[in-house]
mmCIF file with all atom_site columns, C-alpha atoms in Angstrom:
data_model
loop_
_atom_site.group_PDB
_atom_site.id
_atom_site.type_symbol
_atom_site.label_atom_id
_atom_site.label_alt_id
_atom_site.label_comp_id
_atom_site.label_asym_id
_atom_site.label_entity_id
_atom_site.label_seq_id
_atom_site.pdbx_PDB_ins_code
_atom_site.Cartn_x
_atom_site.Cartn_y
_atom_site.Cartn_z
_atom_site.occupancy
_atom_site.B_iso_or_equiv
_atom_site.pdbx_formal_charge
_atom_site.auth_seq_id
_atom_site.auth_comp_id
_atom_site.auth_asym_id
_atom_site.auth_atom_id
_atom_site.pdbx_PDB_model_num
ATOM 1  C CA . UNK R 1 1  ? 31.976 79.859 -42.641 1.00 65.00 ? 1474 UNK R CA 1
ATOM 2  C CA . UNK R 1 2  ? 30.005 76.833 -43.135 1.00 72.00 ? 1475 UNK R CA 1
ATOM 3  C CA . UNK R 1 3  ? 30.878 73.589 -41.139 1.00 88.00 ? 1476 UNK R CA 1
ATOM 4  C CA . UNK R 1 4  ? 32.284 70.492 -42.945 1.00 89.00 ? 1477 UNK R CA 1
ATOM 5  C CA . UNK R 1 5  ? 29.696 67.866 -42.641 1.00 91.00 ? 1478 UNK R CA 1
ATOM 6  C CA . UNK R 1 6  ? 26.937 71.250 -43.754 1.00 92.00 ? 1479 UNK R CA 1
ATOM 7  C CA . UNK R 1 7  ? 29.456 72.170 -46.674 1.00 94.00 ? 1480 UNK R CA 1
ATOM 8  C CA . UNK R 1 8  ? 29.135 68.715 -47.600 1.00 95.00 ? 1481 UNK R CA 1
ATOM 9  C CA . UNK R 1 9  ? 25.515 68.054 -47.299 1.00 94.00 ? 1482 UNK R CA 1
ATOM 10 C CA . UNK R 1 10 ? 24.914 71.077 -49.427 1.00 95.00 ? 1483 UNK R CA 1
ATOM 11 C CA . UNK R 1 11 ? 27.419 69.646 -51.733 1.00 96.00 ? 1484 UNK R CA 1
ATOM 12 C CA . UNK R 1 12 ? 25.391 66.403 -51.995 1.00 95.00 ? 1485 UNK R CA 1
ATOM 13 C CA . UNK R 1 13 ? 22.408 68.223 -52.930 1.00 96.00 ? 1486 UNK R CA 1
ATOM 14 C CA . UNK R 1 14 ? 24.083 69.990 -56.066 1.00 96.00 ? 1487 UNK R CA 1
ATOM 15 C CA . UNK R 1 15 ? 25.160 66.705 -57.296 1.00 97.00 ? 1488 UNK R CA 1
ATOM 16 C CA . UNK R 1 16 ? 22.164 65.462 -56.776 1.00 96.00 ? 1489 UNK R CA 1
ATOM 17 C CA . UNK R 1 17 ? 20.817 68.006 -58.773 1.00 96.00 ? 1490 UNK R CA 1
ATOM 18 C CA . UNK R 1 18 ? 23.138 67.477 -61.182 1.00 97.00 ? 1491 UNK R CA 1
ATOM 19 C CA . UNK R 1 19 ? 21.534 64.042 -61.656 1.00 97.00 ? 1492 UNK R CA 1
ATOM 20 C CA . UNK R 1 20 ? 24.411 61.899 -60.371 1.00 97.00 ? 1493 UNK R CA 1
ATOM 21 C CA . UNK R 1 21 ? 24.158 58.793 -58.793 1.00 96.00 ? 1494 UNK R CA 1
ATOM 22 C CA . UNK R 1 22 ? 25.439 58.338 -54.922 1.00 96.00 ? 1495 UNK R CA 1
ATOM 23 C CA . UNK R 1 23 ? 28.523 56.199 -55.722 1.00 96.00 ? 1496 UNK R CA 1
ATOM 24 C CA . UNK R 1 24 ? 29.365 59.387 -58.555 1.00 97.00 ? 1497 UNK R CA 1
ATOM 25 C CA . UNK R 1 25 ? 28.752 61.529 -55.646 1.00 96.00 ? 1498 UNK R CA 1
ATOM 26 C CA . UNK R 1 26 ? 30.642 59.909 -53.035 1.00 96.00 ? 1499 UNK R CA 1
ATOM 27 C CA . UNK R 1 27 ? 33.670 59.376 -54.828 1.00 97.00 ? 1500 UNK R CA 1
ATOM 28 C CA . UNK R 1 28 ? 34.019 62.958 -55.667 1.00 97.00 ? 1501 UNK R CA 1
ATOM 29 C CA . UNK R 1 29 ? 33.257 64.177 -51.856 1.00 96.00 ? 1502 UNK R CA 1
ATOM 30 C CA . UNK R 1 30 ? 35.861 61.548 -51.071 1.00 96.00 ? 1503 UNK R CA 1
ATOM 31 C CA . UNK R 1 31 ? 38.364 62.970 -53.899 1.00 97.00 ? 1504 UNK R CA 1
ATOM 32 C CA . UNK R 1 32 ? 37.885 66.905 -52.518 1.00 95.00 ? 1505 UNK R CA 1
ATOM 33 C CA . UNK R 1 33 ? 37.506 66.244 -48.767 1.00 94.00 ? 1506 UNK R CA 1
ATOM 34 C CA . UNK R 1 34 ? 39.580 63.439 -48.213 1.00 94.00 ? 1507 UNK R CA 1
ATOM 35 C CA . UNK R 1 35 ? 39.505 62.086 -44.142 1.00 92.00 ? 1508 UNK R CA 1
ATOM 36 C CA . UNK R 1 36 ? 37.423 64.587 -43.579 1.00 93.00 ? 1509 UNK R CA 1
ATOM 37 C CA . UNK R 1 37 ? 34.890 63.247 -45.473 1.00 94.00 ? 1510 UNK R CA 1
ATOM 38 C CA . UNK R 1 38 ? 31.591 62.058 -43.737 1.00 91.00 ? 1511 UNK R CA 1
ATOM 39 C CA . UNK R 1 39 ? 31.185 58.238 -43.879 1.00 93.00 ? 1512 UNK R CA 1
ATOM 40 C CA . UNK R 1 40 ? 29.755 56.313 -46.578 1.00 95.00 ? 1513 UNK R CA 1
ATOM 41 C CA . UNK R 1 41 ? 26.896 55.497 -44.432 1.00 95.00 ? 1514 UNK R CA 1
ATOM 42 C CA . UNK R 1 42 ? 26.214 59.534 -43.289 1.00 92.00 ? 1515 UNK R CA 1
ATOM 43 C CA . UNK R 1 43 ? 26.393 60.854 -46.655 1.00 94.00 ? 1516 UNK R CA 1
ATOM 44 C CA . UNK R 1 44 ? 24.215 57.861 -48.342 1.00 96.00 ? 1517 UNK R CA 1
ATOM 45 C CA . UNK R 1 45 ? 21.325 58.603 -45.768 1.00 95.00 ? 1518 UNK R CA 1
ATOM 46 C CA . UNK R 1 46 ? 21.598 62.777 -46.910 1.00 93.00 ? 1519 UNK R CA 1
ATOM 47 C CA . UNK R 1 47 ? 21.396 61.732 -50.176 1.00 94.00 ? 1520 UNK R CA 1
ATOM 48 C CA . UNK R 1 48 ? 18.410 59.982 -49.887 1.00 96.00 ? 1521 UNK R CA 1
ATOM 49 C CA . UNK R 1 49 ? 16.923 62.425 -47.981 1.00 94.00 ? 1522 UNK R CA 1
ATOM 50 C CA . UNK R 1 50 ? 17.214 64.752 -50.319 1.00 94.00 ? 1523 UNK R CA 1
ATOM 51 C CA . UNK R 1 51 ? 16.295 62.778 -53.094 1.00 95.00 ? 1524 UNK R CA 1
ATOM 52 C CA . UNK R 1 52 ? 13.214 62.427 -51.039 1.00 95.00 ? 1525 UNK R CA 1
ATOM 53 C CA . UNK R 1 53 ? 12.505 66.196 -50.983 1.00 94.00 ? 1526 UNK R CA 1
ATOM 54 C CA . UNK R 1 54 ? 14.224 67.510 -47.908 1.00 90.00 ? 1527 UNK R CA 1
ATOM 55 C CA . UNK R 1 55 ? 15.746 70.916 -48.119 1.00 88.00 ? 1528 UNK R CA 1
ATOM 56 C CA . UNK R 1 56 ? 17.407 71.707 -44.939 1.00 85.00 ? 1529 UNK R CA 1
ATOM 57 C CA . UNK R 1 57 ? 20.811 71.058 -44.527 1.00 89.00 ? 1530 UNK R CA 1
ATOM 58 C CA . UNK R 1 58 ? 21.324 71.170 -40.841 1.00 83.00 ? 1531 UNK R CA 1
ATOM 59 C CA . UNK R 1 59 ? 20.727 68.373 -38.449 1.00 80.00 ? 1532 UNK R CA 1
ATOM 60 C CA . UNK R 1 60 ? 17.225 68.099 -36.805 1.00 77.00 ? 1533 UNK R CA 1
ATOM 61 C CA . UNK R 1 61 ? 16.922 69.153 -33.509 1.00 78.00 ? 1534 UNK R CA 1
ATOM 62 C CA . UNK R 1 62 ? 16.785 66.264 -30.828 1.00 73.00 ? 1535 UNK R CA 1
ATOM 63 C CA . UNK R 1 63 ? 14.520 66.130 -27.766 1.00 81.00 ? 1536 UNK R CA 1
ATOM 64 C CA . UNK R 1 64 ? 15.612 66.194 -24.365 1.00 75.00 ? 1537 UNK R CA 1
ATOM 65 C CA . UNK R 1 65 ? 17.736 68.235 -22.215 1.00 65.00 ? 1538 UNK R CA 1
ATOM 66 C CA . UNK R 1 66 ? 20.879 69.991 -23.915 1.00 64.00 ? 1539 UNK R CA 1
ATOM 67 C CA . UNK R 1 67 ? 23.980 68.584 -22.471 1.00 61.00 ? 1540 UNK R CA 1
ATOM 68 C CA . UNK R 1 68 ? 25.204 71.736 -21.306 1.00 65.00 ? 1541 UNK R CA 1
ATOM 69 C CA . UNK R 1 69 ? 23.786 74.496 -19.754 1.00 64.00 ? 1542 UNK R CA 1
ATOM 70 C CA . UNK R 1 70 ? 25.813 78.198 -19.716 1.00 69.00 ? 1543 UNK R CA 1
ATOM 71 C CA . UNK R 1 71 ? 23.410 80.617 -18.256 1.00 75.00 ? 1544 UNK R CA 1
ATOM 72 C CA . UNK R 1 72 ? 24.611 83.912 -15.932 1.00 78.00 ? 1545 UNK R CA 1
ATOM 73 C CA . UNK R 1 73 ? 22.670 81.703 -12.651 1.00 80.00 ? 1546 UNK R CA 1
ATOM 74 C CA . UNK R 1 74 ? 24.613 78.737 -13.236 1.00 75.00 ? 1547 UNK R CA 1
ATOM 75 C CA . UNK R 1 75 ? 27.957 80.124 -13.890 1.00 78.00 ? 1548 UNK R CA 1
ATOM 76 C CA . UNK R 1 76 ? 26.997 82.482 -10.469 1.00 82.00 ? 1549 UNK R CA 1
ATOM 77 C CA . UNK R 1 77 ? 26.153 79.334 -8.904  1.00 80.00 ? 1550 UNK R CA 1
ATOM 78 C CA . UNK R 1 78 ? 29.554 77.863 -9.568  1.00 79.00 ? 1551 UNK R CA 1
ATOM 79 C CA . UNK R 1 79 ? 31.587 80.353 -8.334  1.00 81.00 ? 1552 UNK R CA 1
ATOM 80 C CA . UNK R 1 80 ? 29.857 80.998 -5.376  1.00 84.00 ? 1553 UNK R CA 1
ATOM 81 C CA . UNK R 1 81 ? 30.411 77.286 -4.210  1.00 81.00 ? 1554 UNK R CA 1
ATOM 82 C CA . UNK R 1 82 ? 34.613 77.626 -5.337  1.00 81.00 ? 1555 UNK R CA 1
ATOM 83 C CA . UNK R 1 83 ? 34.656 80.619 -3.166  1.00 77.00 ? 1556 UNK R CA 1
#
C-alpha cells in the first residue's frame, strides 16, 4: 500500500495531467485527504516539479549517514555490553 504523502504526489501528477491548475488541485487533495493532507507549501513544490518534467514520485535520497543503523554486528554489539 502506497504511503500518503506518495498517494498524493501521484495524485498531483494526474491532475496535472488533467490540465488543472494548483489551487484546482489543492483544493480537491484538501477535500479527499483532509488533515492528512500535505501542506500547501509541499504539494505546490511537487506540482511544479512535475510540471517541470519529473517523474518519480518518491523523495530523493539525501547524503550523509542514515540516522539509524540495524545491522546483525551492531545489534550483537548491544547486547553483549547489557550482558
Amino acid at each position: 500500500m502506497l504511503s500518503v504523502q506518495i498517494e498524493q504526489r501521484v495524485n498531483l501528477t494526474f491532475l496535472l495531467k488533467l490540465g488543472k491548475t494548483f489551487t484546482e488541485a489543492y483544493t480537491m487533495l484538501k477535500e479527499v485527504y483532509g488533515n492528512e493532507c500535505l501542506s500547501r507549501i509541499q504539494d505546490f513544490e511537487w506540482f511544479k516539479w512535475f510540471k517541470e518534467g519529473r517523474e518519480m514520485t518518491e523523495d530523493d535520497p539525501r547524503p550523509g549517514q542514515p540516522s539509524m543503523s540495524k545491522t546483525d554486528e551492531n545489534i550483537e554489539k548491544t547486547v553483549s555490553k547489557m550482558l
